[in-house]
């Protein structure tokens, strides 16, 4: 197995695994790997000989720059390729019932910039006047109430960092491997700091009737999107969100209000939220019967499969990238689980035969994207890179074969299999199934 | 922020001075667990245009009715361009056929083969279809076009009619085909060394 570098700061203290017995096997080779690389680095470093021309003083150092960037700052003009895209090869028949994906290979850390948060709409993005918008809570309540945005801003504000993932993310992986980028394969995934009001607080305001067990969440868009939410979840940790990453929600994220159910599939986080109705049973709306249900090989379907299971993906190196030179590479990626925190991420460079533990960027937050990384010394030979996440409940990310053995290939949603990136001697990186 | 009223400066200063006085005498910490008294009471009549959801028992279905024949006429003017002749081969979702296919390698999910409740059809068409003009159909038209879609799936005869009483009684073929989330059905393994790839 090609060697790994000891990631800086990875000592006994960063072992986040409760199951200590799992640690020793990888440990020795890991250190050996580090030793091998340390040797290589020493020869490379040697008495360095300078190459190339003298560094010039560029034009931008010799003249004034532009005036202050103005009303709303934009990324550098050199970053124009870092954009949301529709899935490669997909040409949506109805552009308002479509999605755009987050460029996972080109973003850093764990927070997704607002302009790059993935989109999935069923009837386009409405332009809602916040002055006219209302959130109504009614049904099995003591006092049906209508809230303006101004009303909601007077409640105690809560901010939490959570990932959001479409239930259909990675769905093309149920099928034979296509040579797509990580953006196309897994980009229905983002993570923001969300600010709003705890739904429990609002439910206190209306007074929930004892027989209420579910609530219907409805959007004000042209799909009038509806999903049934169990009351327990609503009281537990649901937020009525009006802001993301420090500014009001973007129109495509539900401006001025959306529901946020931490760890649950994207679709139920109803955008442009205008109504919550309390009732005794789920409504069986189209989006919880015809869609967002998981068809199994025996012809039955799993329904109300809300929680997104533990998952990870290497974002670099990843599909479509080309490694330009041998030697040290930085393997990096994202891990998340709808059940809780990420406890550890293992990385394999030989297609799943041997694994090493990656370093997790701290803080590791509950149901938030977690950044992992592991230095790798590429010897120029073929390699297959994989990552495998374990969450705080001990759930281990399964392989694609394990998923398919249990669910067949027709369940469309909730794919959380281990991703394999093949690195060819040419440096090209492709999606493969092992 | 735009949602706050803008007040002239003098008024603002006055308000600040007043609020300082008020807070000295009357400001109280809000006890948690107490309603804050925010929000405006809303009556059922005000909500009529929004409160259009139909539950699985048919609660919420409006008065009115529609026949398969009337539904066919509506379908052919309002739906066929996207959903195709007979609910098949359109550019949008297939609406008919596929019964018996769910357990095969090429399942076809339609209203007739997959949907567990006919009430969902009424609810969805009323709120979201036709795609190019949502919420433009009157209740009679929604009953009628729902009747036609059910007819295309062999679930209503050609002379059939739907209303609030009959719609919830339609027994959909896949009514018992759903089970509540029973995961974990797949358990990953954490082998670290000399593992069998893919297992």
Coordinates of C-alpha atoms in Angstrom, one line a residue:
Chain A
X1 CA 0.0 0.0 0.0
X2 CA 1.4 3.4 -0.9
X3 CA 2.4 5.4 2.1
X4 CA 0.5 8.0 3.9
X5 CA 1.9 11.1 5.6
X6 CA 1.2 11.5 9.2
X7 CA -1.3 14.3 9.2
X8 CA -0.2 17.2 11.4
X9 CA -1.7 17.0 14.9
X10 CA -3.1 13.5 14.5
X11 CA -2.1 12.0 17.8
X12 CA -4.0 9.9 20.4
X13 CA -6.0 13.0 21.2
X14 CA -7.6 13.2 17.9
X15 CA -8.9 9.6 18.0
X16 CA -12.6 10.2 18.1
X17 CA -13.6 6.6 18.0
X18 CA -15.2 5.2 21.1
X19 CA -14.3 1.7 20.0
X20 CA -10.5 1.9 20.9
X21 CA -10.0 -1.7 19.7
X22 CA -10.4 -0.4 16.2
X23 CA -7.3 1.7 16.4
X24 CA -4.2 -0.4 16.5
X25 CA -4.3 -2.2 13.1
X26 CA -3.9 1.0 11.0
X27 CA -1.7 2.8 13.4
X28 CA 1.7 1.1 12.7
X29 CA 1.5 1.2 8.9
X30 CA 0.3 4.7 9.2
X31 CA 3.5 5.8 11.0
X32 CA 5.6 3.7 8.7
X33 CA 4.0 5.5 5.8
X34 CA 4.9 8.8 7.4
X35 CA 8.5 7.6 7.8
X36 CA 8.7 6.7 4.1
X37 CA 7.5 10.1 3.1
X38 CA 9.7 11.9 5.6
X39 CA 12.7 10.2 3.8
X40 CA 11.4 11.2 0.4
X41 CA 10.8 14.8 1.6
X42 CA 14.4 15.0 2.9
X43 CA 15.9 14.1 -0.5
X44 CA 13.6 16.5 -2.3
X45 CA 14.2 19.3 0.0
X46 CA 18.0 19.0 0.1
X47 CA 20.0 22.2 -0.6
X48 CA 17.3 23.7 -2.8
X49 CA 18.5 25.1 -6.1
X50 CA 16.6 28.1 -7.4
X51 CA 15.0 27.9 -10.8
X52 CA 13.4 30.4 -13.1
X53 CA 13.4 34.1 -13.5
X54 CA 13.5 36.8 -10.8
X55 CA 10.0 37.5 -9.4
X56 CA 8.7 40.8 -11.0
X57 CA 6.8 43.6 -9.3
X58 CA 3.5 43.2 -11.0
X59 CA 1.3 46.0 -12.4
X60 CA -1.2 45.7 -9.4
X61 CA 1.6 46.7 -7.0
X62 CA 2.5 49.8 -9.0
X63 CA -0.9 51.4 -9.3
X64 CA -4.0 52.0 -7.2
X65 CA -6.6 49.2 -7.2
X66 CA -10.3 49.7 -7.8
X67 CA -12.3 51.7 -5.3
X68 CA -14.1 49.8 -2.5
X69 CA -16.0 46.9 -4.0
X70 CA -19.4 48.5 -3.7
X71 CA -22.8 47.5 -2.5
X72 CA -22.4 43.7 -2.7
X73 CA -19.1 42.0 -3.0
X74 CA -18.4 39.4 -5.7
X75 CA -15.8 36.7 -6.0
X76 CA -12.6 37.4 -7.9
X77 CA -13.1 37.4 -11.6
X78 CA -10.6 34.5 -11.7
X79 CA -13.1 32.3 -9.9
X80 CA -15.7 32.4 -12.6
X81 CA -15.8 28.6 -13.0
X82 CA -16.9 28.1 -9.4
X83 CA -20.6 28.0 -10.1
X84 CA -23.7 25.9 -9.6
X85 CA -24.4 23.7 -12.6
X86 CA -27.1 21.4 -13.7
X87 CA -26.0 17.7 -13.9
X88 CA -23.7 17.1 -16.8
X89 CA -25.7 15.8 -19.7
X90 CA -29.0 16.7 -18.2
X91 CA -31.2 19.0 -20.1
X92 CA -34.3 19.7 -17.9
X93 CA -37.5 19.6 -19.9
X94 CA -39.1 22.0 -17.4
X95 CA -36.5 24.5 -16.2
X96 CA -38.7 25.4 -13.2
X97 CA -38.9 21.7 -12.1
X98 CA -35.1 21.2 -12.0
X99 CA -32.0 21.4 -9.8
X100 CA -28.6 23.0 -9.8
X101 CA -25.7 21.5 -7.9
X102 CA -23.0 22.8 -5.6
X103 CA -19.4 22.8 -6.9
X104 CA -18.1 20.5 -4.1
X105 CA -14.6 20.2 -5.5
X106 CA -14.1 24.0 -5.5
X107 CA -15.3 25.0 -2.1
X108 CA -13.5 24.9 1.2
X109 CA -14.1 24.3 4.9
X110 CA -17.7 23.3 5.7
X111 CA -19.9 26.3 5.0
X112 CA -21.4 26.7 1.5
X113 CA -21.4 30.3 0.2
X114 CA -25.0 31.4 -0.3
X115 CA -24.7 31.8 -4.0
X116 CA -23.5 28.2 -4.4
X117 CA -26.1 26.4 -2.2
X118 CA -27.8 23.7 -4.3
X119 CA -31.2 24.3 -5.7
X120 CA -34.2 21.9 -6.2
X121 CA -37.5 23.5 -7.2
X122 CA -40.7 21.9 -8.4
X123 CA -42.3 25.1 -9.8
X124 CA -39.6 27.7 -10.0
X125 CA -38.5 30.4 -7.6
X126 CA -41.3 32.8 -6.5
X127 CA -40.5 36.5 -5.9
X128 CA -42.2 36.9 -2.6
X129 CA -42.8 40.3 -1.1
X130 CA -41.9 39.9 2.6
X131 CA -44.4 42.5 3.7
X132 CA -47.2 40.5 2.2
X133 CA -46.0 37.1 3.2
X134 CA -47.6 35.3 6.2
X135 CA -47.0 32.1 8.1
X136 CA -50.3 30.7 9.3
X137 CA -50.4 28.0 12.0
X138 CA -53.9 26.4 12.3
X139 CA -55.7 23.1 12.5
X140 CA -55.7 21.3 15.8
X141 CA -54.5 24.3 17.8
X142 CA -56.1 26.5 20.5
X143 CA -55.4 29.8 18.8
X144 CA -54.9 29.8 15.0
X145 CA -52.4 32.6 14.3
X146 CA -50.9 34.4 11.4
X147 CA -47.3 35.7 11.7
X148 CA -45.7 38.4 9.6
X149 CA -41.9 38.3 9.1
X150 CA -41.8 41.2 11.5
X151 CA -43.6 39.1 14.2
X152 CA -41.1 36.3 13.7
X153 CA -38.1 38.7 14.0
X154 CA -39.4 39.6 17.5
X155 CA -39.0 36.0 18.8
X156 CA -35.7 34.8 20.2
X157 CA -33.4 34.0 17.3
X158 CA -31.7 30.7 17.0
X159 CA -28.7 30.0 14.7
X160 CA -27.5 26.5 13.9
X161 CA -25.2 25.0 11.3
X162 CA -26.7 22.1 9.5
X163 CA -26.3 20.4 6.2
X164 CA -29.0 20.1 3.6
X165 CA -29.1 17.2 1.2
X166 CA -31.7 16.4 -1.4
X167 CA -33.0 12.8 -1.0
X168 CA -32.2 12.2 -4.6
X169 CA -28.5 13.3 -4.2
X170 CA -26.1 10.7 -5.7
X171 CA -29.1 9.0 -7.3
X172 CA -27.2 8.3 -10.5
X173 CA -25.0 6.0 -8.6
X174 CA -27.8 3.4 -8.4
X175 CA -27.0 3.0 -12.1
X176 CA -23.7 1.9 -13.9
X177 CA -20.9 4.3 -13.2
X178 CA -20.9 7.5 -15.3
X179 CA -17.7 9.6 -15.6
X180 CA -19.1 12.6 -13.8
X181 CA -17.7 15.2 -11.5
X182 CA -18.3 15.2 -7.8
X183 CA -20.5 18.2 -8.4
X184 CA -22.7 16.3 -10.8
X185 CA -22.8 13.1 -8.7
X186 CA -23.1 14.5 -5.2
X187 CA -23.7 18.2 -5.5
X188 CA -27.3 18.3 -4.1
X189 CA -25.6 19.0 -0.8
X190 CA -24.8 22.2 1.1
X191 CA -24.2 23.4 4.6
X192 CA -25.2 26.8 6.1
X193 CA -25.6 28.6 9.4
X194 CA -29.4 28.9 9.5
X195 CA -31.1 31.6 11.7
X196 CA -34.7 31.7 12.7
X197 CA -37.2 30.8 15.4
X198 CA -37.6 27.5 17.0
X199 CA -40.8 25.9 15.8
X200 CA -41.5 24.7 19.3
X201 CA -41.7 28.3 20.4
X202 CA -44.3 29.1 17.7
X203 CA -46.3 26.0 18.6
X204 CA -46.4 27.2 22.2
X205 CA -47.9 30.4 20.9
X206 CA -50.8 28.7 19.2
X207 CA -51.2 25.9 21.8
X208 CA -51.1 22.4 20.3
X209 CA -54.3 20.3 20.9
X210 CA -53.5 17.0 22.6
X211 CA -54.7 14.9 19.7
X212 CA -52.4 16.5 17.2
X213 CA -49.6 14.1 16.0
X214 CA -48.6 15.5 12.6
X215 CA -48.4 18.8 10.8
X216 CA -48.7 19.7 7.2
X217 CA -46.1 22.2 5.9
X218 CA -47.0 24.1 2.8
X219 CA -45.1 26.5 0.5
X220 CA -46.3 29.6 -1.3
X221 CA -44.7 28.6 -4.6
X222 CA -46.6 27.5 -7.7
X223 CA -46.2 23.8 -6.5
X224 CA -47.8 24.8 -3.2
X225 CA -45.4 22.1 -1.9
X226 CA -46.8 20.1 0.9
X227 CA -45.2 17.5 3.2
X228 CA -46.4 15.9 6.5
X229 CA -44.1 16.3 9.4
X230 CA -44.3 14.3 12.7
X231 CA -45.1 16.6 15.6
X232 CA -42.3 15.1 17.6
X233 CA -39.7 16.4 15.1
X234 CA -41.4 19.8 15.0
X235 CA -41.2 20.1 18.8
X236 CA -37.7 18.6 18.9
X237 CA -35.4 20.7 16.8
X238 CA -37.3 22.3 13.9
X239 CA -36.6 25.8 12.9
X240 CA -38.6 28.4 11.0
X241 CA -35.7 30.0 9.2
X242 CA -35.4 33.5 7.7
X243 CA -31.6 33.8 7.3
X244 CA -28.7 31.8 6.0
X245 CA -25.0 32.5 6.6
X246 CA -25.8 35.9 8.0
X247 CA -28.1 37.4 5.5
X248 CA -31.8 36.9 4.7
X249 CA -32.6 33.7 2.9
X250 CA -31.9 33.7 -0.8
X251 CA -35.0 33.6 -3.0
X252 CA -34.0 30.1 -4.2
X253 CA -33.7 28.9 -0.6
X254 CA -37.2 30.0 0.4
X255 CA -37.2 33.7 0.9
X256 CA -38.5 34.9 3.2
X257 CA -39.3 31.7 5.3
X258 CA -38.5 28.1 5.1
X259 CA -38.8 25.1 7.4
X260 CA -35.5 23.5 8.5
X261 CA -35.6 19.9 9.9
X262 CA -32.0 19.1 10.8
X263 CA -30.7 15.9 9.3
X264 CA -33.9 15.2 7.2
X265 CA -34.2 14.9 3.4
X266 CA -34.1 18.2 1.6
X267 CA -37.7 18.1 0.2
X268 CA -39.3 18.2 3.6
X269 CA -37.5 21.4 4.5
X270 CA -40.4 23.3 2.8
X271 CA -39.3 26.6 1.2
X272 CA -41.4 29.7 0.9
X273 CA -43.3 28.4 3.9
X274 CA -46.7 29.9 4.4
X275 CA -48.8 27.4 6.3
X276 CA -48.5 24.8 9.1
X277 CA -51.7 22.8 9.8
X278 CA -51.8 20.4 12.7
X279 CA -53.7 17.1 12.3
X280 CA -53.8 13.5 13.5
X281 CA -52.2 11.6 10.6
X282 CA -50.0 12.3 7.6
X283 CA -51.8 13.8 4.6
X284 CA -50.3 11.4 2.0
X285 CA -49.3 14.3 -0.3
X286 CA -47.9 13.6 -3.7
X287 CA -44.4 14.4 -2.5
X288 CA -44.6 11.7 0.2
X289 CA -46.2 9.0 -1.9
X290 CA -45.4 9.3 -5.6
X291 CA -42.0 10.8 -4.9
X292 CA -39.5 10.6 -2.0
X293 CA -40.5 7.0 -1.3
X294 CA -38.0 4.1 -1.7
X295 CA -39.2 1.3 -4.0
X296 CA -37.7 -2.0 -3.0
X297 CA -37.1 -5.2 -5.1
X298 CA -40.2 -6.9 -3.7
X299 CA -42.4 -4.1 -5.1
X300 CA -43.1 -2.6 -1.7
X301 CA -41.9 0.9 -0.8
X302 CA -40.4 2.5 2.3
X303 CA -42.3 5.7 3.2
X304 CA -41.5 8.6 5.5
X305 CA -37.8 7.7 5.3
X306 CA -36.8 11.2 6.5
X307 CA -33.4 10.8 8.0
X308 CA -30.3 11.0 5.8
X309 CA -27.9 8.2 6.6
X310 CA -24.2 8.6 7.3
X311 CA -22.2 9.5 4.2
X312 CA -19.0 10.9 2.9
X313 CA -17.3 11.7 -0.4
X314 CA -13.8 12.7 -1.4
X315 CA -14.0 16.0 -3.2
X316 CA -10.4 16.2 -4.1
X317 CA -9.0 14.4 -6.0
X318 CA -12.3 13.7 -7.7
X319 CA -14.0 13.0 -11.0
X320 CA -12.7 15.1 -13.9
X321 CA -9.7 16.4 -12.1
X322 CA -6.1 15.6 -13.3
X323 CA -3.2 15.1 -10.9
X324 CA -0.4 17.1 -12.4
X325 CA 2.5 15.5 -10.7
X326 CA 3.5 12.5 -8.5
X327 CA 4.3 12.9 -4.9
X328 CA 2.4 14.6 -2.2
X329 CA -1.3 15.1 -2.7
X330 CA -4.0 16.3 -0.3
X331 CA -7.0 14.0 -0.1
X332 CA -9.9 16.0 1.2
X333 CA -13.6 15.6 1.4
X334 CA -16.9 16.0 3.3
X335 CA -18.7 13.7 5.7
X336 CA -22.2 14.1 7.3
X337 CA -24.9 12.2 9.0
X338 CA -28.6 13.0 9.7
X339 CA -28.3 11.0 12.9
X340 CA -25.7 13.1 14.6
X341 CA -22.0 14.0 14.5
X342 CA -19.3 12.5 12.4
X343 CA -17.0 10.4 14.6
X344 CA -14.4 9.4 12.1
X345 CA -13.7 9.0 8.4
X346 CA -11.5 6.3 7.0
X347 CA -9.8 6.7 3.6
X348 CA -8.6 3.9 1.3
X349 CA -6.3 4.4 -1.7
X350 CA -6.5 0.8 -2.9
X351 CA -10.2 0.5 -3.6
X352 CA -11.2 -0.6 -0.1
X353 CA -8.6 -3.2 0.9
X354 CA -6.8 -1.1 3.5
X355 CA -7.9 2.0 5.3
X356 CA -6.4 4.8 7.3
X357 CA -8.1 7.3 9.5
X358 CA -8.4 10.8 8.1
X359 CA -8.1 14.0 10.2
X360 CA -11.4 15.8 10.9
X361 CA -11.5 19.6 10.8
X362 CA -12.9 20.9 14.1
X363 CA -15.3 21.8 15.4
X364 CA -17.3 18.7 14.4
X365 CA -20.9 19.8 14.6
X366 CA -24.2 17.9 14.9
X367 CA -25.7 17.1 11.5
X368 CA -23.4 19.5 9.7
X369 CA -20.8 18.9 7.0
X370 CA -17.5 17.8 8.4
X371 CA -14.3 18.3 6.5
X372 CA -11.7 15.5 6.5
X373 CA -8.3 15.3 4.9
X374 CA -5.4 13.0 4.6
X375 CA -2.0 13.6 2.9
X376 CA -1.1 11.0 0.3
X377 CA 2.1 10.3 -1.5
X378 CA 1.1 9.3 -5.0
X379 CA 3.6 6.9 -6.6
X380 CA 2.2 7.5 -10.1
X381 CA 0.5 4.1 -10.2
X382 CA -3.2 3.4 -10.4
X383 CA -5.2 3.9 -7.3
X384 CA -8.8 3.9 -6.2
X385 CA -9.7 6.4 -3.6
X386 CA -12.6 5.9 -1.2
X387 CA -13.8 7.4 2.0
X388 CA -16.0 5.8 4.7
X389 CA -17.7 7.8 7.4
X390 CA -18.8 6.6 10.9
X391 CA -21.2 8.7 12.9
X392 CA -21.8 9.3 16.6
X393 CA -24.4 6.5 16.7
X394 CA -21.9 4.0 15.3
X395 CA -23.5 3.9 11.9
X396 CA -20.9 3.0 9.2
X397 CA -21.3 4.2 5.6
X398 CA -22.0 1.1 3.5
X399 CA -20.6 0.1 0.2
X400 CA -22.6 0.4 -3.0
X401 CA -22.9 -3.4 -3.2
X402 CA -24.3 -3.6 0.3
X403 CA -26.9 -1.0 -0.6
X404 CA -27.9 -2.7 -3.8
X405 CA -28.0 -6.1 -2.1
X406 CA -30.6 -4.7 0.3
X407 CA -32.5 -2.2 -2.0
X408 CA -32.0 -3.2 -5.6
X409 CA -31.3 -0.4 -8.0
X410 CA -34.8 1.2 -8.3
X411 CA -35.2 3.0 -5.0
X412 CA -34.0 6.3 -6.5
X413 CA -33.5 8.1 -3.2
X414 CA -31.3 8.0 -0.1
X415 CA -28.1 6.6 -1.8
X416 CA -25.3 6.8 0.7
X417 CA -22.8 4.2 -0.7
X418 CA -19.0 4.7 -0.6
X419 CA -17.7 6.6 -3.6
X420 CA -14.8 5.3 -5.6
X421 CA -12.5 7.5 -7.6
X422 CA -10.1 5.8 -9.9
X423 CA -6.7 7.6 -10.4
X424 CA -5.0 6.5 -13.6
X425 CA -1.3 6.7 -14.2
X426 CA -2.0 9.7 -16.5
X427 CA -3.4 11.5 -13.4
X428 CA -6.9 11.4 -14.7
X429 CA -9.6 10.8 -12.0
X430 CA -12.8 8.9 -12.8
X431 CA -15.9 7.7 -11.1
X432 CA -15.9 3.8 -10.9
X433 CA -17.7 1.1 -9.1
X434 CA -15.6 -1.6 -7.4
Chain B
X1 CA -33.6 46.3 7.2
X2 CA -36.3 47.0 4.8
X3 CA -39.0 45.4 6.8
X4 CA -38.7 47.9 9.6
X5 CA -40.5 51.1 9.2
X6 CA -38.2 54.1 8.6
X7 CA -38.9 56.9 11.1
X8 CA -37.5 60.4 11.0
X9 CA -34.6 60.9 13.3
X10 CA -36.4 63.1 15.8
X11 CA -39.1 60.5 16.3
X12 CA -36.5 57.8 16.7
X13 CA -34.7 59.8 19.4
X14 CA -38.0 60.4 21.1
X15 CA -38.8 56.8 20.9
X16 CA -35.5 55.8 22.4
X17 CA -35.9 58.3 25.3
X18 CA -39.4 56.9 25.9
X19 CA -38.3 53.3 25.8
X20 CA -35.5 54.1 28.2
X21 CA -38.1 55.4 30.7
X22 CA -40.4 52.4 30.0
X23 CA -37.6 49.9 30.4
X24 CA -36.7 51.5 33.7
X25 CA -40.2 51.1 35.1
X26 CA -41.9 48.3 33.1
X27 CA -39.4 46.1 31.2
X28 CA -39.6 42.5 32.4
X29 CA -37.6 39.5 31.3
X30 CA -39.8 37.1 29.3
X31 CA -40.3 33.9 31.1
X32 CA -39.7 30.9 28.9
X33 CA -42.7 28.6 28.5
X34 CA -45.0 31.6 28.3
X35 CA -46.6 32.6 25.0
X36 CA -45.2 35.9 23.8
X37 CA -48.5 37.1 22.5
X38 CA -47.1 37.8 19.0
X39 CA -49.0 37.0 15.8
X40 CA -52.6 37.9 14.7
X41 CA -55.6 35.6 15.3
X42 CA -56.9 34.2 12.0
X43 CA -60.4 32.9 11.3
X44 CA -61.2 29.9 9.2
X45 CA -63.1 32.1 6.7
X46 CA -59.9 34.2 6.0
X47 CA -58.0 31.0 5.3
X48 CA -60.4 29.5 2.8
X49 CA -58.3 30.1 -0.3
X50 CA -55.2 28.6 1.4
X51 CA -56.8 25.8 3.3
X52 CA -57.2 23.4 0.3
X53 CA -55.4 20.3 1.5
X54 CA -57.2 17.0 1.3
X55 CA -56.2 14.3 3.7
X56 CA -56.1 10.6 3.1
X57 CA -59.7 10.1 4.4
X58 CA -61.0 12.8 2.0
X59 CA -61.4 15.5 4.7
X60 CA -61.3 18.8 2.9
X61 CA -62.8 17.7 -0.4
X62 CA -65.0 20.5 -1.6
X63 CA -68.6 20.2 -2.8
X64 CA -69.1 19.4 -6.5
X65 CA -68.5 16.5 -8.9
X66 CA -67.2 15.6 -12.3
X67 CA -67.5 12.8 -14.8
X68 CA -64.9 10.8 -16.8
X69 CA -66.4 12.2 -20.0
X70 CA -66.0 15.8 -18.8
X71 CA -62.6 15.0 -17.5
X72 CA -61.5 13.8 -20.9
X73 CA -62.4 17.1 -22.5
X74 CA -60.5 19.0 -19.8
X75 CA -57.5 16.6 -20.1
X76 CA -57.4 17.1 -23.9
X77 CA -57.2 20.9 -23.6
X78 CA -55.3 21.4 -20.3
X79 CA -53.1 18.3 -19.8
X80 CA -52.4 16.4 -23.0
X81 CA -49.6 18.6 -24.3
X82 CA -47.4 17.6 -21.4
X83 CA -48.7 14.2 -20.2
X84 CA -49.5 12.7 -23.6
X85 CA -52.4 10.8 -25.1
X86 CA -53.9 8.5 -22.5
X87 CA -51.5 9.8 -19.9
X88 CA -48.5 8.1 -21.6
X89 CA -45.5 9.2 -23.7
X90 CA -45.7 12.8 -22.8
X91 CA -42.8 15.2 -21.9
X92 CA -44.0 15.2 -18.3
X93 CA -44.6 12.4 -15.8
X94 CA -46.5 9.3 -17.0
X95 CA -49.9 9.2 -15.4
X96 CA -51.3 5.8 -16.5
X97 CA -50.2 2.1 -16.8
X98 CA -47.5 0.2 -15.1
X99 CA -49.7 -1.9 -12.9
X100 CA -48.0 -5.2 -11.9
X101 CA -44.5 -3.7 -12.7
X102 CA -43.4 -2.6 -9.3
X103 CA -41.6 -5.8 -8.4
X104 CA -39.9 -6.2 -11.8
X105 CA -36.5 -4.9 -13.0
X106 CA -38.2 -2.0 -14.9
X107 CA -40.9 -0.7 -12.5
X108 CA -43.2 2.0 -13.9
X109 CA -44.6 4.3 -11.2
X110 CA -47.8 6.0 -12.1
X111 CA -51.0 7.2 -10.4
X112 CA -52.5 3.8 -11.2
X113 CA -49.6 1.5 -10.4
X114 CA -48.0 3.3 -7.5
X115 CA -50.1 5.9 -5.7
X116 CA -51.7 4.6 -2.5
X117 CA -54.6 7.1 -2.3
X118 CA -56.9 8.7 -4.9
X119 CA -57.3 11.7 -2.6
X120 CA -53.7 12.6 -3.4
X121 CA -54.6 13.0 -7.0
X122 CA -57.3 15.5 -6.3
X123 CA -55.1 17.4 -3.8
X124 CA -52.1 17.6 -6.1
X125 CA -54.0 18.5 -9.3
X126 CA -55.9 21.2 -7.5
X127 CA -52.8 22.8 -6.0
X128 CA -50.2 22.4 -8.7
X129 CA -51.7 21.5 -12.1
X130 CA -51.9 22.3 -14.9
X131 CA -48.2 23.2 -14.6
X132 CA -48.5 26.2 -16.8
X133 CA -51.5 27.6 -14.8
X134 CA -51.7 26.1 -11.3
X135 CA -54.8 26.6 -9.1
X136 CA -56.9 27.6 -12.2
X137 CA -59.3 24.6 -12.2
X138 CA -62.7 24.8 -10.4
X139 CA -63.5 21.9 -8.0
X140 CA -65.9 20.3 -10.6
X141 CA -63.0 20.4 -13.1
X142 CA -60.6 18.8 -10.7
X143 CA -63.1 16.0 -9.9
X144 CA -63.6 15.5 -13.6
X145 CA -60.0 15.3 -14.6
X146 CA -59.2 13.1 -11.6
X147 CA -62.0 10.8 -12.7
X148 CA -60.5 10.7 -16.2
X149 CA -57.0 9.9 -14.9
X150 CA -58.4 7.1 -12.8
X151 CA -60.3 5.9 -15.8
X152 CA -57.1 5.7 -17.8
X153 CA -55.8 3.4 -15.1
X154 CA -58.8 1.2 -15.2
X155 CA -60.0 2.4 -11.8
X156 CA -63.3 4.0 -12.9
X157 CA -65.7 3.0 -15.7
X158 CA -66.2 5.2 -18.8
X159 CA -69.5 6.5 -17.3
X160 CA -68.0 7.1 -13.9
X161 CA -68.3 10.2 -11.7
X162 CA -66.5 11.4 -8.7
X163 CA -67.5 13.5 -5.7
X164 CA -66.4 14.0 -2.1
X165 CA -68.1 10.8 -1.1
X166 CA -66.9 8.5 -3.9
X167 CA -63.3 9.7 -4.3
X168 CA -62.0 8.5 -1.0
X169 CA -63.6 5.1 -1.6
X170 CA -61.6 4.3 -4.7
X171 CA -59.2 1.5 -3.7
X172 CA -55.9 2.1 -5.3
X173 CA -54.0 -1.1 -6.4
X174 CA -50.9 -0.2 -4.4
X175 CA -52.8 0.9 -1.3
X176 CA -50.9 -1.6 0.9
X177 CA -47.6 -1.3 -0.9
X178 CA -46.0 1.2 1.6
X179 CA -44.3 0.5 4.9
X180 CA -43.1 3.1 7.3
X181 CA -39.3 3.6 7.4
X182 CA -37.7 0.5 8.8
X183 CA -34.1 1.3 8.3
X184 CA -31.4 0.4 9.1
X185 CA -31.7 -2.2 6.4
X186 CA -28.0 -1.9 5.4
X187 CA -25.2 -2.1 8.0
X188 CA -21.8 -1.0 6.9
X189 CA -18.7 -2.7 8.2
X190 CA -15.5 -1.1 9.5
X191 CA -12.7 -3.4 8.3
X192 CA -9.4 -1.6 8.3
X193 CA -6.9 -4.1 6.8
X194 CA -6.9 -6.7 4.1
X195 CA -10.6 -6.2 3.5
X196 CA -12.7 -7.6 0.7
X197 CA -13.4 -4.6 -1.5
X198 CA -17.1 -3.7 -1.9
X199 CA -18.2 -5.9 0.9

